[in-house]
Short mmCIF file of C-alpha atoms and ligand atoms in Angstrom, two decimals:
data_model
loop_
_atom_site.label_atom_id
_atom_site.label_comp_id
_atom_site.label_asym_id
_atom_site.label_seq_id
_atom_site.Cartn_x
_atom_site.Cartn_y
_atom_site.Cartn_z
CA MET A 17 24.18 19.23 32.88
CA LEU A 18 21.55 18.62 30.70
CA LYS A 19 21.96 14.96 30.22
CA ARG A 20 21.63 12.79 26.24
CA ILE A 21 18.72 11.45 28.66
CA ASP A 22 17.23 11.39 31.81
CA LEU A 23 14.43 9.24 32.67
CA SER A 24 14.05 10.65 36.36
CA ARG A 25 11.71 13.14 34.98
CA ASP A 26 9.46 10.50 33.87
CA TYR A 27 9.63 8.92 36.69
CA GLU A 28 9.17 12.39 38.65
CA LYS A 29 6.50 13.30 36.80
CA HIS A 30 3.90 9.86 36.55
CA LYS A 31 5.14 8.04 40.07
CA GLU A 32 1.80 7.55 41.55
CA GLU A 33 0.90 5.80 38.56
CA TYR A 34 4.12 3.62 38.36
CA LEU A 35 4.16 2.59 41.80
CA ASN A 36 0.09 2.16 42.01
CA ALA A 37 0.77 -0.67 39.30
CA ILE A 38 4.07 -2.37 40.88
CA GLN A 39 1.87 -2.68 44.36
CA GLU A 40 -0.93 -4.25 42.62
CA VAL A 41 1.90 -6.93 41.26
CA CYS A 42 2.82 -7.21 44.77
CA ARG A 43 -0.58 -7.99 45.73
CA GLU A 44 -1.02 -11.09 43.28
CA THR A 45 2.43 -11.85 43.52
CA ALA A 46 1.94 -12.39 39.57
CA TYR A 47 6.00 -11.97 39.78
CA SER A 48 6.76 -14.16 36.69
CA GLY A 49 5.28 -14.02 33.61
CA GLY A 50 1.23 -13.88 34.81
CA LYS A 51 -1.52 -11.95 34.38
CA PHE A 52 0.25 -8.38 34.50
CA ALA A 53 2.48 -9.79 31.56
CA ASP A 54 -0.28 -11.36 29.59
CA GLN A 55 -2.08 -8.65 29.81
CA PHE A 56 0.65 -6.32 28.64
CA ASP A 57 1.25 -8.43 25.79
CA ARG A 58 -2.51 -7.80 24.48
CA GLU A 59 -2.30 -4.38 24.63
CA PHE A 60 1.07 -4.12 22.74
CA ALA A 61 -0.21 -6.56 20.06
CA GLU A 62 -3.00 -4.10 19.60
CA PHE A 63 -0.58 -1.13 19.64
CA CYS A 64 1.39 -2.59 16.98
CA LYS A 65 -1.83 -3.75 14.77
CA VAL A 66 -0.67 -7.02 14.96
CA PRO A 67 -2.45 -10.47 16.09
CA TYR A 68 0.47 -11.64 18.47
CA ALA A 69 2.57 -9.84 20.58
CA ALA A 70 4.76 -12.77 23.27
CA GLY A 71 6.48 -10.44 26.07
CA VAL A 72 10.05 -11.45 26.84
CA ASN A 73 12.82 -10.61 29.28
CA ASN A 74 15.19 -8.34 26.89
CA GLY A 75 15.01 -7.41 22.96
CA THR A 76 18.42 -9.47 22.42
CA SER A 77 15.76 -13.05 23.30
CA ALA A 78 13.28 -10.79 21.09
CA LEU A 79 15.76 -11.40 17.94
CA HIS A 80 17.20 -14.86 19.72
CA CYS A 81 13.46 -16.56 19.82
CA ALA A 82 12.82 -15.05 16.29
CA MET A 83 15.32 -16.56 14.74
CA MET A 84 14.67 -19.69 16.20
CA ALA A 85 10.75 -19.41 15.49
CA LEU A 86 11.99 -19.62 11.78
CA LYS A 87 14.16 -22.40 12.48
CA ILE A 88 17.42 -20.70 11.40
CA GLY A 89 20.48 -23.02 12.76
CA ALA A 90 24.30 -24.34 12.43
CA GLY A 91 24.80 -23.62 8.53
CA ASP A 92 22.29 -20.80 8.02
CA GLU A 93 23.33 -17.53 7.14
CA VAL A 94 21.60 -14.15 8.34
CA ILE A 95 21.61 -10.63 6.21
CA VAL A 96 22.58 -7.97 9.04
CA PRO A 97 23.40 -4.06 8.73
CA ALA A 98 26.78 -3.47 9.86
CA ASN A 99 25.82 -0.53 11.56
CA THR A 100 23.23 -1.49 14.17
CA TYR A 101 23.46 -2.68 18.10
CA ILE A 102 25.50 -5.49 18.32
CA ALA A 103 22.80 -7.68 19.51
CA THR A 104 20.83 -7.51 15.42
CA ALA A 105 23.92 -10.17 15.29
CA TRP A 106 23.61 -11.90 18.71
CA GLY A 107 20.60 -13.62 17.74
CA VAL A 108 21.82 -15.22 14.63
CA THR A 109 24.60 -16.56 16.34
CA TYR A 110 23.18 -18.04 18.94
CA THR A 111 21.56 -20.62 16.62
CA GLY A 112 24.54 -21.36 15.25
CA ALA A 113 23.92 -19.20 12.32
CA THR A 114 26.38 -16.79 10.50
CA PRO A 115 25.30 -13.11 10.83
CA VAL A 116 26.43 -11.68 7.10
CA PHE A 117 26.88 -7.84 7.52
CA VAL A 118 25.85 -5.04 4.73
CA ASP A 119 26.78 -1.88 4.45
CA CYS A 120 24.16 0.87 5.25
CA THR A 121 23.43 3.94 2.94
CA GLN A 122 25.67 6.74 3.02
CA ASP A 123 22.30 9.04 4.01
CA THR A 124 19.56 7.23 5.51
CA TRP A 125 22.16 5.58 7.55
CA GLU A 126 19.87 2.03 6.78
CA ILE A 127 20.66 -0.92 5.49
CA ASP A 128 20.97 -0.68 1.59
CA PRO A 129 18.92 -2.53 -0.59
CA ASP A 130 21.30 -2.54 -3.50
CA LYS A 131 24.35 -4.08 -1.24
CA ILE A 132 22.24 -7.11 -0.21
CA GLU A 133 21.25 -9.10 -3.45
CA GLU A 134 25.30 -9.62 -3.34
CA LYS A 135 25.84 -11.08 -0.04
CA ILE A 136 22.85 -13.80 -0.72
CA THR A 137 24.03 -17.73 -0.99
CA GLU A 138 22.11 -20.90 -1.52
CA ARG A 139 22.59 -20.76 2.60
CA THR A 140 20.80 -17.31 3.55
CA LYS A 141 17.54 -17.62 5.11
CA ALA A 142 16.48 -14.22 6.51
CA ILE A 143 17.21 -10.87 6.56
CA ILE A 144 17.08 -8.78 9.37
CA GLY A 145 16.26 -5.22 9.16
CA VAL A 146 16.57 -2.34 12.16
CA HIS A 147 15.16 0.69 12.05
CA LEU A 148 18.08 2.52 13.49
CA TYR A 149 17.34 5.44 15.73
CA GLY A 150 13.81 4.67 15.04
CA GLN A 151 14.11 5.54 11.17
CA PRO A 152 11.97 2.62 9.79
CA PHE A 153 14.73 0.93 6.70
CA GLU A 154 13.39 0.78 2.80
CA PHE A 155 11.20 -1.58 3.54
CA ASN A 156 9.21 -2.91 0.31
CA ARG A 157 12.93 -2.72 -1.46
CA VAL A 158 14.08 -5.64 1.23
CA LYS A 159 11.23 -7.60 1.30
CA ALA A 160 10.99 -7.39 -2.57
CA ILE A 161 14.34 -8.52 -2.71
CA ALA A 162 13.82 -11.09 -0.10
CA ASP A 163 10.51 -12.96 -1.93
CA LYS A 164 13.08 -12.50 -4.80
CA TYR A 165 15.14 -15.41 -3.20
CA GLY A 166 12.56 -16.54 -0.61
CA LEU A 167 13.84 -15.15 2.02
CA PHE A 168 12.31 -14.19 5.25
CA VAL A 169 11.93 -10.53 6.57
CA VAL A 170 12.27 -10.04 10.61
CA GLU A 171 12.51 -6.62 12.01
CA ASP A 172 14.27 -5.07 14.39
CA CYS A 173 12.13 -2.63 16.38
CA ALA A 174 14.70 -2.53 19.30
CA GLN A 175 14.61 1.67 18.78
CA ALA A 176 11.17 2.52 16.63
CA HIS A 177 8.24 1.72 18.58
CA GLY A 178 5.14 3.75 16.93
CA ALA A 179 7.50 4.41 13.72
CA CYS A 180 6.07 4.08 10.81
CA TYR A 181 6.77 3.17 7.09
CA GLU A 182 3.97 3.81 4.42
CA GLY A 183 1.63 4.05 7.44
CA LYS A 184 2.40 0.67 8.94
CA LEU A 185 3.57 0.84 12.05
CA ALA A 186 7.23 -1.49 12.62
CA GLY A 187 6.38 -4.58 14.33
CA SER A 188 3.59 -5.37 11.62
CA LEU A 189 5.74 -5.31 8.29
CA GLY A 190 7.86 -7.68 8.21
CA GLU A 191 7.49 -11.60 9.65
CA LEU A 192 8.43 -11.05 13.27
CA GLY A 193 8.78 -7.89 14.97
CA CYS A 194 11.89 -8.01 17.79
CA PHE A 195 11.65 -4.76 20.28
CA SER A 196 13.38 -4.33 23.52
CA PHE A 197 11.70 -2.14 26.21
CA TYR A 198 15.91 -1.64 28.18
CA PRO A 199 15.58 1.47 30.09
CA GLY A 200 15.64 4.46 27.38
CA LYS A 201 14.02 3.33 24.57
CA ASN A 202 11.35 4.70 23.11
CA LEU A 203 9.01 2.67 25.51
CA TYR A 204 10.71 1.03 28.52
CA ALA A 205 10.71 -1.31 31.25
CA PHE A 206 11.68 -0.71 34.72
CA GLY A 207 14.86 -2.88 34.04
CA GLU A 208 14.83 -5.66 31.23
CA GLY A 209 11.97 -6.33 28.97
CA GLY A 210 11.35 -7.13 25.04
CA SER A 211 8.71 -8.37 22.59
CA VAL A 212 8.03 -10.46 19.59
CA THR A 213 4.96 -9.24 17.35
CA CYS A 214 3.68 -11.49 14.56
CA HIS A 215 0.70 -11.76 12.28
CA LYS A 216 0.89 -15.79 12.47
CA LYS A 217 -0.18 -18.06 15.05
CA GLU A 218 2.28 -20.64 14.75
CA TYR A 219 5.39 -18.52 14.77
CA TYR A 220 3.17 -16.79 18.29
CA ASP A 221 2.73 -20.20 19.85
CA ALA A 222 6.62 -22.00 19.11
CA ILE A 223 7.75 -18.14 20.77
CA THR A 224 6.12 -18.58 23.63
CA THR A 225 6.98 -22.38 24.11
CA ILE A 226 10.42 -21.28 23.83
CA LYS A 227 10.30 -18.68 26.04
CA ASN A 228 8.94 -20.74 28.53
CA GLN A 229 11.45 -23.76 29.30
CA GLY A 230 10.16 -25.46 26.20
CA CYS A 231 6.43 -26.01 27.66
CA GLN A 232 2.73 -24.94 27.04
CA VAL A 233 1.60 -27.18 29.90
CA ARG A 234 3.89 -26.84 33.17
CA TYR A 235 6.66 -29.49 33.36
CA TYR A 236 5.63 -31.29 29.73
CA HIS A 237 8.65 -30.09 27.98
CA ASP A 238 7.93 -30.23 24.04
CA VAL A 239 11.21 -28.63 22.99
CA ILE A 240 14.80 -27.48 24.66
CA GLY A 241 13.21 -24.12 25.91
CA TYR A 242 14.96 -21.29 27.58
CA ASN A 243 13.91 -19.01 30.58
CA TYR A 244 12.91 -15.96 28.36
CA ARG A 245 9.65 -14.56 29.83
CA LEU A 246 8.75 -11.27 30.96
CA GLU A 247 8.48 -10.27 34.83
CA GLY A 248 5.03 -9.44 35.52
CA LEU A 249 6.58 -6.09 37.49
CA GLN A 250 8.13 -4.82 34.13
CA GLY A 251 4.84 -5.79 32.39
CA ALA A 252 2.96 -3.73 34.93
CA VAL A 253 5.32 -1.00 34.09
CA LEU A 254 5.09 -1.38 30.42
CA SER A 255 1.07 -1.39 30.38
CA VAL A 256 1.11 1.88 32.03
CA SER A 257 4.19 3.26 30.06
CA LEU A 258 1.83 2.32 26.91
CA LYS A 259 -0.78 4.81 27.39
CA PHE A 260 2.39 7.70 27.68
CA LEU A 261 3.75 6.41 24.11
CA PRO A 262 1.87 8.66 21.91
CA GLU A 263 2.58 11.36 23.56
CA TRP A 264 6.37 10.64 24.19
CA THR A 265 6.22 10.07 20.71
CA ASP A 266 4.62 13.19 20.22
CA LYS A 267 6.98 15.15 21.50
CA ARG A 268 10.09 13.43 19.86
CA ARG A 269 9.10 13.76 16.76
CA LYS A 270 8.35 17.80 17.52
CA ILE A 271 12.39 17.93 19.05
CA GLY A 272 13.68 15.73 16.02
CA GLN A 273 11.60 18.24 13.11
CA ARG A 274 12.98 21.18 15.83
CA TYR A 275 16.76 19.91 15.07
CA LEU A 276 16.03 18.79 11.48
CA ALA A 277 15.12 22.63 11.01
CA GLY A 278 17.10 24.98 13.32
CA ILE A 279 20.76 22.94 12.98
CA THR A 280 22.02 24.60 10.11
CA ASN A 281 25.88 24.30 10.50
CA PRO A 282 27.61 22.80 7.53
CA ARG A 283 30.10 20.98 10.10
CA ILE A 284 27.45 18.76 11.13
CA THR A 285 25.04 16.19 8.36
CA MET A 286 21.87 14.95 9.87
CA GLN A 287 20.17 11.68 9.00
CA ALA A 288 17.79 11.58 5.75
CA HIS A 289 14.56 10.40 6.77
CA PRO A 290 12.58 9.55 3.27
CA LYS A 291 9.01 11.25 2.73
CA ASN A 292 7.20 7.93 3.26
CA THR A 293 8.35 7.13 6.58
CA ASP A 294 7.26 8.99 9.97
CA PRO A 295 10.66 8.39 12.28
CA VAL A 296 10.59 8.37 15.99
CA PHE A 297 13.54 9.94 16.66
CA HIS A 298 14.95 7.09 19.27
CA LEU A 299 18.38 9.08 18.66
CA PHE A 300 19.74 12.08 17.02
CA VAL A 301 22.39 10.86 15.43
CA ILE A 302 24.71 13.79 13.69
CA THR A 303 28.13 13.39 11.62
CA THR A 304 30.90 15.56 12.00
CA GLU A 305 34.34 15.62 11.26
CA ASN A 306 35.74 15.35 14.83
CA PRO A 307 33.78 13.69 16.76
CA ASP A 308 35.62 13.97 20.25
CA ASP A 309 36.06 17.89 19.75
CA PHE A 310 32.27 18.02 19.39
CA ILE A 311 31.22 15.92 22.17
CA ALA A 312 34.15 17.89 24.77
CA TYR A 313 33.15 21.27 23.34
CA MET A 314 29.69 20.15 23.95
CA GLY A 315 30.27 19.03 27.29
CA LYS A 316 31.64 22.53 28.13
CA LYS A 317 28.50 23.87 27.18
CA GLY A 318 26.64 21.68 29.84
CA MET A 319 25.56 19.08 27.17
CA GLU A 320 26.08 15.70 27.49
CA CYS A 321 26.42 14.02 24.34
CA ASN A 322 27.40 10.46 22.90
CA GLN A 323 28.01 7.95 20.08
CA HIS A 324 25.86 5.56 18.49
CA TYR A 325 27.82 3.48 17.51
CA PRO A 326 31.73 3.58 17.51
CA VAL A 327 32.56 0.11 15.97
CA PRO A 328 30.80 -1.33 13.58
CA CYS A 329 29.46 -4.73 14.26
CA HIS A 330 31.50 -6.36 11.45
CA LEU A 331 34.97 -4.99 13.12
CA GLN A 332 33.41 -6.03 16.16
CA LYS A 333 36.42 -8.02 17.52
CA ALA A 334 33.55 -10.70 19.05
CA TYR A 335 33.21 -11.17 15.25
CA GLU A 336 36.67 -11.07 14.24
CA ASN A 337 37.03 -14.70 13.15
CA LEU A 338 34.17 -13.95 10.79
CA GLY A 339 37.38 -12.22 8.79
CA TYR A 340 35.82 -8.59 7.78
CA GLN A 341 38.39 -6.23 7.15
CA ILE A 342 38.32 -2.46 7.16
CA GLY A 343 37.02 -1.26 4.07
CA ASP A 344 33.96 -3.74 3.77
CA CYS A 345 31.44 -1.43 4.74
CA PRO A 346 32.71 2.11 3.96
CA HIS A 347 29.32 3.93 5.00
CA ALA A 348 28.84 2.20 8.60
CA GLU A 349 32.70 2.25 8.88
CA TYR A 350 32.08 6.15 8.53
CA LEU A 351 29.28 6.34 10.73
CA ALA A 352 31.10 4.72 13.61
CA ASN A 353 34.12 7.61 12.82
CA HIS A 354 32.43 10.21 13.01
CA CYS A 355 29.22 9.56 14.70
CA VAL A 356 27.22 12.08 17.96
CA THR A 357 24.09 11.50 19.71
CA LEU A 358 22.55 14.83 20.94
CA PRO A 359 20.27 15.06 23.73
CA LEU A 360 17.02 13.51 22.85
CA PHE A 361 14.28 12.45 25.11
CA PRO A 362 10.46 13.52 25.67
CA GLU A 363 10.48 15.74 29.07
CA MET A 364 13.62 18.00 27.57
CA THR A 365 11.97 21.76 27.50
CA GLU A 366 11.56 24.10 24.86
CA GLU A 367 14.41 26.02 26.52
CA GLU A 368 17.05 22.98 26.63
CA VAL A 369 16.22 21.84 22.89
CA GLU A 370 16.78 25.68 21.64
CA MET A 371 20.38 25.52 23.45
CA VAL A 372 21.44 22.42 21.70
CA ILE A 373 20.51 24.05 18.11
CA GLU A 374 22.25 27.09 18.99
CA ALA A 375 25.59 25.39 20.58
CA CYS A 376 25.09 23.37 17.46
CA ASN A 377 24.75 26.02 14.95
CA ALA A 378 27.80 27.80 16.85
CA TYR A 379 30.74 25.10 16.53
CA GLN A 380 33.52 26.12 14.75
CA GLY A 381 35.38 22.40 14.89
C1 PLP B 401 18.72 -2.49 22.25
C2 PLP B 401 18.49 -2.85 21.22
C3 PLP B 401 18.59 -4.34 20.81
C4 PLP B 401 18.78 -5.24 22.49
O1 PLP B 401 17.49 -5.05 23.44
P1 PLP B 401 18.38 -5.64 24.63
O2 PLP B 401 17.01 -5.22 25.42
O3 PLP B 401 19.04 -4.14 25.17
O4 PLP B 401 18.30 -6.92 24.73
C5 PLP B 401 18.68 -5.20 19.85
N1 PLP B 401 18.38 -3.98 18.79
C6 PLP B 401 18.71 -3.05 18.82
C7 PLP B 401 18.79 -2.32 17.28
C8 PLP B 401 18.80 -1.87 19.70
O5 PLP B 401 18.99 -0.69 19.81
#
């Protein structure tokens, strides 16, 4: 069975580098934050071409920290796309603010700039754009709306390490960029990890304080803080993987382009990739009339597929209290009801890529 994603191939290939890095952390017992986490922060900032990156314990915390750094709280509203992983909205909710869900476009499946303005109220403080599946959202149009109303733009880059919008890297465009290093993300830790990138020292200082129990000087707590530090072991592993990331991204792009060119079955629709963007194919999502049938068909042929994501945020039970109805975000709902994620990871062989394309094209469903 070809898995949707198989991390064991990377481990087997780079075992020695990973285990050496882990041993070094153990020798120095730099387990919580510390030397290896700090080293990775510097490397990741450099990679994203921003002055600051603050490592945190996961992507959800990164989003929470970003909201807190912008002083978003109870009574505030934040615009969030309806089709994203739920954690994009959690960071808003944790602060006491309310996520306001906006539909995606029909073809890019990214936040629809034409649907944002009608959702802006006096309480709106920020817009979180998500570079969903590794495809940058239409940043300039979102930013123009934000500027018109005096709002912040925050990027959710959890699926977009190394993606480019008009030549600029994800995480360097908005006020703050929020990354996840969950296993299976384009850059991943051996456990949980995340980072917040920014240009302003003021945000960096706020986030490094918040994530570290509210202190910069040990045992002197200036604000109510959280324990959101990046572990030293994860920092060390991430420093190793960051060296492989350009090669992984290159491979993901080649496989993505082969799918785009090779899959010609009219029963399958693929995401649109505007010319001014360079996506990183975190997930290769297609839509088809009957996803369950398609997933079963691929399974029988030895290829694992799954769905990202079967329920849009505005219709999740957790947000029932916000009162959204079916029909409020029709494109996001269509996507949720018809999406299938094809196998895609950097270590796929030529034959496996070909096998996926052939199976897609032979689908008669
Ligand atoms: C993975 C993900 C997150 C959350 O990151 P975690 O590290 O799992 O907390 C947030 N937003 C998006 C779009 C994601 O894909």
